[in-house]
Coordinates of C-alpha atoms in Angstrom, one line a residue:
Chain S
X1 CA -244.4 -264.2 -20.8
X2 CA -242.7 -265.1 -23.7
X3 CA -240.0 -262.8 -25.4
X4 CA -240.2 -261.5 -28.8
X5 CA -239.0 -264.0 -31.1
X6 CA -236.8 -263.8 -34.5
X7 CA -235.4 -265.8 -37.2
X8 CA -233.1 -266.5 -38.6
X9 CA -230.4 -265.9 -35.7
X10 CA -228.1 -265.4 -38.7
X11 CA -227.7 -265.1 -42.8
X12 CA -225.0 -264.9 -44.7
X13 CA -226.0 -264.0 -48.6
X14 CA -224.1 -262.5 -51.7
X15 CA -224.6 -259.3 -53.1
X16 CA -227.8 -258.6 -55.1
X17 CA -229.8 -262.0 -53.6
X18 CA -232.5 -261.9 -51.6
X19 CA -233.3 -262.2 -48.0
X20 CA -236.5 -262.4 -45.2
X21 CA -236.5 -261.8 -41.6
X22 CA -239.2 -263.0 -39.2
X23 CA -240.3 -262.0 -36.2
X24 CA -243.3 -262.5 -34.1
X25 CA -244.0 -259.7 -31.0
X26 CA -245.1 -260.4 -27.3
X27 CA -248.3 -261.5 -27.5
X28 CA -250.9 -258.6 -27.2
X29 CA -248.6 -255.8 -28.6
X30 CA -250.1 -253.7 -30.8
X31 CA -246.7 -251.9 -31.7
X32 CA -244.0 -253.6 -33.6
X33 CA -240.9 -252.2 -35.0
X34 CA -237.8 -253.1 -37.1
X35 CA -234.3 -251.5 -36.4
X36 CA -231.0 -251.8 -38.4
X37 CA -228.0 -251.9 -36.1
X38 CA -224.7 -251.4 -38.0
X39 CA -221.6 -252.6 -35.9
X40 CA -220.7 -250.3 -33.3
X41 CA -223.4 -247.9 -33.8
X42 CA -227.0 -247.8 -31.9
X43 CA -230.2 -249.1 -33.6
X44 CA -231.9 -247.4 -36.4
X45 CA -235.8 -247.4 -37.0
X46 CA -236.3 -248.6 -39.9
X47 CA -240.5 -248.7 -40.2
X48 CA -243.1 -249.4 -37.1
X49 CA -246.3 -250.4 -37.4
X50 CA -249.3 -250.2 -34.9
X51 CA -251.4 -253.1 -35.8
X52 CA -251.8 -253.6 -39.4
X53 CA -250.8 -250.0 -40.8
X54 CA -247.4 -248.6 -40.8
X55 CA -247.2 -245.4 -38.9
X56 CA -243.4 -244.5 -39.8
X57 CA -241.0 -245.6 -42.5
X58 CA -239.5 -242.7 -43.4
X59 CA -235.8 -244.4 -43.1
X60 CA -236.8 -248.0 -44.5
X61 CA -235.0 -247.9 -47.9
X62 CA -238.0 -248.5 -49.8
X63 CA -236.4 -249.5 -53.2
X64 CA -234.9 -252.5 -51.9
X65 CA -237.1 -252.8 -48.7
X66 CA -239.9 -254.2 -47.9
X67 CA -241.6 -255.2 -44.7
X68 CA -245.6 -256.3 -44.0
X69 CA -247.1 -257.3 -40.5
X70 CA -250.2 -259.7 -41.3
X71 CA -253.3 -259.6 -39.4
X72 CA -251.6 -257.0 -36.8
X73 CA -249.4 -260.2 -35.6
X74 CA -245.8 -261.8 -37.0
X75 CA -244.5 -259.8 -39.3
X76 CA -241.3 -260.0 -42.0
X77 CA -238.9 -257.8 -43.3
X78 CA -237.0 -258.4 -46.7
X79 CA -234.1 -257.4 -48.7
X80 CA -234.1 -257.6 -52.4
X81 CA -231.4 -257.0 -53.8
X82 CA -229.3 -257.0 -50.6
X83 CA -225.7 -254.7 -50.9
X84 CA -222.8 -255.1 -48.8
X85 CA -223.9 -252.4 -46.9
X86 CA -227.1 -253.9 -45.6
X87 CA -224.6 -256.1 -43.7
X88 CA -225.9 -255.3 -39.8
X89 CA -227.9 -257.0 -37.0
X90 CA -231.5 -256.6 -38.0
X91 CA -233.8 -256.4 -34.6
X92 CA -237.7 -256.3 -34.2
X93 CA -239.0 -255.3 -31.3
X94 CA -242.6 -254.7 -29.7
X95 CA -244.4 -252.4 -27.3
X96 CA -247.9 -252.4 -25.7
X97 CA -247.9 -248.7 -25.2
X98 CA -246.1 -247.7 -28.0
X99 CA -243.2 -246.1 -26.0
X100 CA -241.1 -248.9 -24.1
X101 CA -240.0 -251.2 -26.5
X102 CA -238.7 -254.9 -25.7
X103 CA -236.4 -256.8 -28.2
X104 CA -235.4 -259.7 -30.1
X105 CA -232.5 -261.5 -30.3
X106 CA -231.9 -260.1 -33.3
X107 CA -230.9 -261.3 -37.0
X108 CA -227.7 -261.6 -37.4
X109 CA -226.9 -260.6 -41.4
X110 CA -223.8 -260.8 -43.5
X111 CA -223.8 -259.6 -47.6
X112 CA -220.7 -261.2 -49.2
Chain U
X1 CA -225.9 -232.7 -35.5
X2 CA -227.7 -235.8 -34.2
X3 CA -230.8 -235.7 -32.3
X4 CA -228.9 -238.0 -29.6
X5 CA -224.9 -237.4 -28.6
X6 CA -223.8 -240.5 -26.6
X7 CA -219.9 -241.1 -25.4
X8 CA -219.0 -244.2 -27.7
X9 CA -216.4 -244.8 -25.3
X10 CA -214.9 -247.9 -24.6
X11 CA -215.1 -247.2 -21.1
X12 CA -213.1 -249.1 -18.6
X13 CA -213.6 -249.2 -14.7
X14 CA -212.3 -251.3 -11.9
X15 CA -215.1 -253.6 -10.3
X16 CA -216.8 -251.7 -7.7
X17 CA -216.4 -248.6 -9.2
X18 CA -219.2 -246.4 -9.5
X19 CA -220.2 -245.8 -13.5
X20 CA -221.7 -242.4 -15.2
X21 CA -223.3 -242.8 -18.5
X22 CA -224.2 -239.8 -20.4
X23 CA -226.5 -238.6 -23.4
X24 CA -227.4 -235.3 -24.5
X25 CA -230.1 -234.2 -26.6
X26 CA -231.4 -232.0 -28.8
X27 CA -234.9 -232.4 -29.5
X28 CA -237.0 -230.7 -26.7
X29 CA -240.5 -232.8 -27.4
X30 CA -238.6 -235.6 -25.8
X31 CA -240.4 -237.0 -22.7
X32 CA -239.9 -240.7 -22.4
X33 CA -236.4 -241.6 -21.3
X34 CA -235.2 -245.1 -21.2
X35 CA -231.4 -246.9 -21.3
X36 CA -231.3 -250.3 -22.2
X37 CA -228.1 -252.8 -21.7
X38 CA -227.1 -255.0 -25.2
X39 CA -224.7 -257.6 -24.4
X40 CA -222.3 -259.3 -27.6
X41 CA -224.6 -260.8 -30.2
X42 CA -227.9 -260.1 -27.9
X43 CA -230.7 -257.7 -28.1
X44 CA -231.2 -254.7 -26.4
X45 CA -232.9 -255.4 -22.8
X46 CA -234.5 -252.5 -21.1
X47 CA -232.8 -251.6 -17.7
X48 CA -234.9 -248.1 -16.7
X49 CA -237.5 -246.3 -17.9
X50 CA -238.5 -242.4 -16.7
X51 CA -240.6 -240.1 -18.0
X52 CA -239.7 -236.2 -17.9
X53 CA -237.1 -234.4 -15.7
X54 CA -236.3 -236.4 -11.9
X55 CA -234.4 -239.7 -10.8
X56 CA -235.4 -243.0 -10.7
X57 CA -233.2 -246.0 -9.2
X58 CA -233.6 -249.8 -9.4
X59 CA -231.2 -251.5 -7.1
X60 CA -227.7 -250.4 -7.9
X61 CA -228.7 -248.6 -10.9
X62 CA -229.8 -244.5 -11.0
X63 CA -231.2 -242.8 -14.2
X64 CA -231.6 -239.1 -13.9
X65 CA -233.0 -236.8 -16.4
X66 CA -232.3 -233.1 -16.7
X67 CA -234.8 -231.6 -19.3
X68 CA -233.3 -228.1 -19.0
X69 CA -230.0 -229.0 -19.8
X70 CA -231.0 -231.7 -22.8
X71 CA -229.1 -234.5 -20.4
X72 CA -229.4 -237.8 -19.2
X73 CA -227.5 -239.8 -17.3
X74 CA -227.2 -243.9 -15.9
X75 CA -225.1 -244.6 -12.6
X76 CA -224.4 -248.2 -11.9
X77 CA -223.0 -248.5 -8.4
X78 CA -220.5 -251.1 -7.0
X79 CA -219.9 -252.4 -10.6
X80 CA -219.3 -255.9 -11.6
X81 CA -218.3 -257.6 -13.9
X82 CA -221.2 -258.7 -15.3
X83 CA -222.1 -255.4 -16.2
X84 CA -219.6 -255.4 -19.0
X85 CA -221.8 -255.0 -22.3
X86 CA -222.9 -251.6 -24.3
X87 CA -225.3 -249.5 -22.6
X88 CA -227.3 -247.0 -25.2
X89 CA -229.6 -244.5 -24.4
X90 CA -233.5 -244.0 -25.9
X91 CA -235.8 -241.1 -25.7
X92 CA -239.6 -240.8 -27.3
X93 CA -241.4 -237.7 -27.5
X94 CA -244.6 -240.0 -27.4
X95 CA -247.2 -237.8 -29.7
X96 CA -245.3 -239.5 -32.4
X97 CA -246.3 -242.9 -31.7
X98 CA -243.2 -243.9 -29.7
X99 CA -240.2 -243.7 -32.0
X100 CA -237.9 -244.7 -30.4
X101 CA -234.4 -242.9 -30.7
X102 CA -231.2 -244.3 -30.0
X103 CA -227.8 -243.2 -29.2
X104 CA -224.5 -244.7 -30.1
X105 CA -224.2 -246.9 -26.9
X106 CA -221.1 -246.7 -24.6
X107 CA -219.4 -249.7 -24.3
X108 CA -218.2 -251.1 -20.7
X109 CA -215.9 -253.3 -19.3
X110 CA -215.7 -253.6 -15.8
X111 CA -212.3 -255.6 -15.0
X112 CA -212.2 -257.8 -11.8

């Protein structure tokens, strides 16, 4: 069974440009989520969706965030305009019963 | 106060030491339980998975949760080496659609 996958492994961008993140789950998981991990700390939820619709995004930071997941399958994240605190590992992860997640490698993101 | 206290550590044992990881909790709608191991510049791979109070163990590895307390706890047994990466702790209450929260992570070095 594959993994889930991400890309880019990792960005480096300046202030204020712009930036997507892709991921696509395990096949057949109807869960998918997108964490921010800041160095040294543990992962943050950032937005999750079952399916199609989001069910929580109460930390995404909508006015520079943005995330869709089309036709309940891959889905991206982006940044616009990215600040030097956005600068973490960005990982998607996916879950078939909606309470064990399994992760990605990860996204690796710097904001110079 | 955080809905999940975790020892940042670093925490460093001689190999074949026995290893206690810790979280505490505050939330009481917690039922899903899980610790997952993130080495450098990897995603978080699930190592256990319980749900409500009891033990589980998976080769050298013990998770035990203690629901009246607000405690959880990992034991690695005869520790190598290759155990040396953060471990973080998750909990779900589940009714919520699995949001997943994380703690800090501890971070481990087990020295040969």
């Amino acid at each position: 069974e594959a993994g889930v996958a991400q890309s880019p492994r990792y960005k480096i961008i300046e202030k204020r440009q712009s930036v997507a993140f892709w991921c696509n789950p395990i096949s057949g998981h109807a869960t998918l989520y997108w964490y921010q991990q800041i160095l040294g700390q543990g992962p943050k939820l950032l937005i999750q969706f079952q399916n199609n619709g989001v069910v929580d995004d109460s930390q995404l930071p909508k006015d520079r965030f943005s995330a869709e997941r089309l036709k309940g399958v891959d889905s991206t994240l982006k940044i616009q305009p990215a600040k030097l605190e956005d600068s973490a590992v960005y990982l998607c992860a996916s879950s078939s019963d909606r309470f064990v997640a399994f992760f990605g490698q990860g996204t690796r993101l710097t904001v110079v | 106060q955080k809905e999940v206290e975790q020892d940042p550590g670093p925490l460093s044992v001689p190999e074949g030491a026995i290893v206690s990881l810790n979280c505490t909790y505050s939330n009481s709608a917690f039922q899903y339980f899980m610790w997952y191991r993130q080495y450098s510049r990897k995603g978080p791979e699930l190592l256990m998975y319980t749900y409500s109070s009891g033990n589980k163990e998976d080769g050298r590895f013990t998770a035990q949760v203690d629901k009246s307390s607000k405690y959880i706890s990992l034991f690695i047994r005869d520790s190598q080496p290759s155990d040396s990466a953060t471990y973080l702790c998750a909990m779900s209450a589940g009714n919520q659609g699995g949001k997943l929260i994380f703690g800090q992570g501890t971070e481990l070095s087990v020295k040969p």
